[in-house]
Structure formats: C-alpha cells, structure tokens
C-alpha cells in the first residue's frame, strides 16, 4: 500500500465515524423528544382518570 491509499482509507474512516456519531446524536434527540410527548400523554390520561373517578363518586 502506498501513502495515498492509506490516507484515503483513513479519511473515509474518519468521515464514517463522524456520520455515525451524528446519527447516534440525532437518534438520541428523537428518542428524548418522543419520551417527553409520551410523558405528557400519560399525565393527561392520569388526570382524566382522576376526574372520571371523582365524577363517579
């Protein structure tokens, strides 16, 4: 292998590493936002259930 080939391989691995990190960060941010939405829906459901229980009694 000559130096140019080694530099190309190292450069492509660097690019793939950066792309992988960006994908992981994007996935984590997406999961975090989805979790917040689920928590809000759960809280709303719990509030509705309390209201319904109080209305029944």
mmCIF file of C-alpha atoms in Angstrom:
data_model
loop_
_atom_site.group_PDB
_atom_site.id
_atom_site.type_symbol
_atom_site.label_atom_id
_atom_site.label_comp_id
_atom_site.label_asym_id
_atom_site.label_seq_id
_atom_site.Cartn_x
_atom_site.Cartn_y
_atom_site.Cartn_z
ATOM 1 C CA UNK A 1 0.000 0.000 0.000
ATOM 2 C CA UNK A 2 1.228 3.433 -0.788
ATOM 3 C CA UNK A 3 0.741 6.529 1.333
ATOM 4 C CA UNK A 4 -2.093 7.900 -0.817
ATOM 5 C CA UNK A 5 -4.185 4.755 -0.379
ATOM 6 C CA UNK A 6 -3.606 4.760 3.374
ATOM 7 C CA UNK A 7 -4.616 8.432 3.558
ATOM 8 C CA UNK A 8 -7.802 7.729 1.582
ATOM 9 C CA UNK A 9 -8.736 4.823 3.867
ATOM 10 C CA UNK A 10 -8.069 6.887 6.993
ATOM 11 C CA UNK A 11 -10.063 9.792 5.565
ATOM 12 C CA UNK A 12 -13.048 7.619 4.703
ATOM 13 C CA UNK A 13 -12.990 6.011 8.164
ATOM 14 C CA UNK A 14 -12.959 9.482 9.701
ATOM 15 C CA UNK A 15 -15.974 10.517 7.621
ATOM 16 C CA UNK A 16 -17.856 7.315 8.556
ATOM 17 C CA UNK A 17 -17.060 7.902 12.222
ATOM 18 C CA UNK A 18 -18.434 11.444 12.073
ATOM 19 C CA UNK A 19 -21.555 10.249 10.241
ATOM 20 C CA UNK A 20 -22.106 7.503 12.810
ATOM 21 C CA UNK A 21 -21.761 9.950 15.701
ATOM 22 C CA UNK A 22 -24.202 12.372 14.066
ATOM 23 C CA UNK A 23 -26.687 9.556 13.514
ATOM 24 C CA UNK A 24 -26.417 8.490 17.154
ATOM 25 C CA UNK A 25 -26.927 12.058 18.387
ATOM 26 C CA UNK A 26 -29.940 12.531 16.116
ATOM 27 C CA UNK A 27 -31.431 9.246 17.328
ATOM 28 C CA UNK A 28 -30.950 10.192 20.975
ATOM 29 C CA UNK A 29 -32.548 13.603 20.450
ATOM 30 C CA UNK A 30 -35.506 11.979 18.684
ATOM 31 C CA UNK A 31 -35.986 9.443 21.485
ATOM 32 C CA UNK A 32 -35.761 12.196 24.095
ATOM 33 C CA UNK A 33 -38.477 14.243 22.374
ATOM 34 C CA UNK A 34 -40.691 11.164 21.960
ATOM 35 C CA UNK A 35 -40.271 10.386 25.645
ATOM 36 C CA UNK A 36 -41.432 13.891 26.607
ATOM 37 C CA UNK A 37 -44.526 13.506 24.421
ATOM 38 C CA UNK A 38 -45.346 10.149 25.991
ATOM 39 C CA UNK A 39 -44.938 11.590 29.490
ATOM 40 C CA UNK A 40 -47.342 14.423 28.650
ATOM 41 C CA UNK A 41 -49.924 11.981 27.264
ATOM 42 C CA UNK A 42 -49.564 9.782 30.340
ATOM 43 C CA UNK A 43 -50.064 12.744 32.668
ATOM 44 C CA UNK A 44 -53.150 13.843 30.729
ATOM 45 C CA UNK A 45 -54.577 10.321 30.864
ATOM 46 C CA UNK A 46 -53.961 10.123 34.603
ATOM 47 C CA UNK A 47 -55.666 13.491 35.132
ATOM 48 C CA UNK A 48 -58.667 12.370 33.078
ATOM 49 C CA UNK A 49 -58.924 9.171 35.083
ATOM 50 C CA UNK A 50 -58.870 11.124 38.355
ATOM 51 C CA UNK A 51 -61.584 13.453 37.055
ATOM 52 C CA UNK A 52 -63.682 10.482 35.952
ATOM 53 C CA UNK A 53 -63.228 8.760 39.306
ATOM 54 C CA UNK A 54 -64.220 11.923 41.173
ATOM 55 C CA UNK A 55 -67.252 12.352 38.944
ATOM 56 C CA UNK A 56 -68.349 8.773 39.595
ATOM 57 C CA UNK A 57 -68.217 9.165 43.389
#
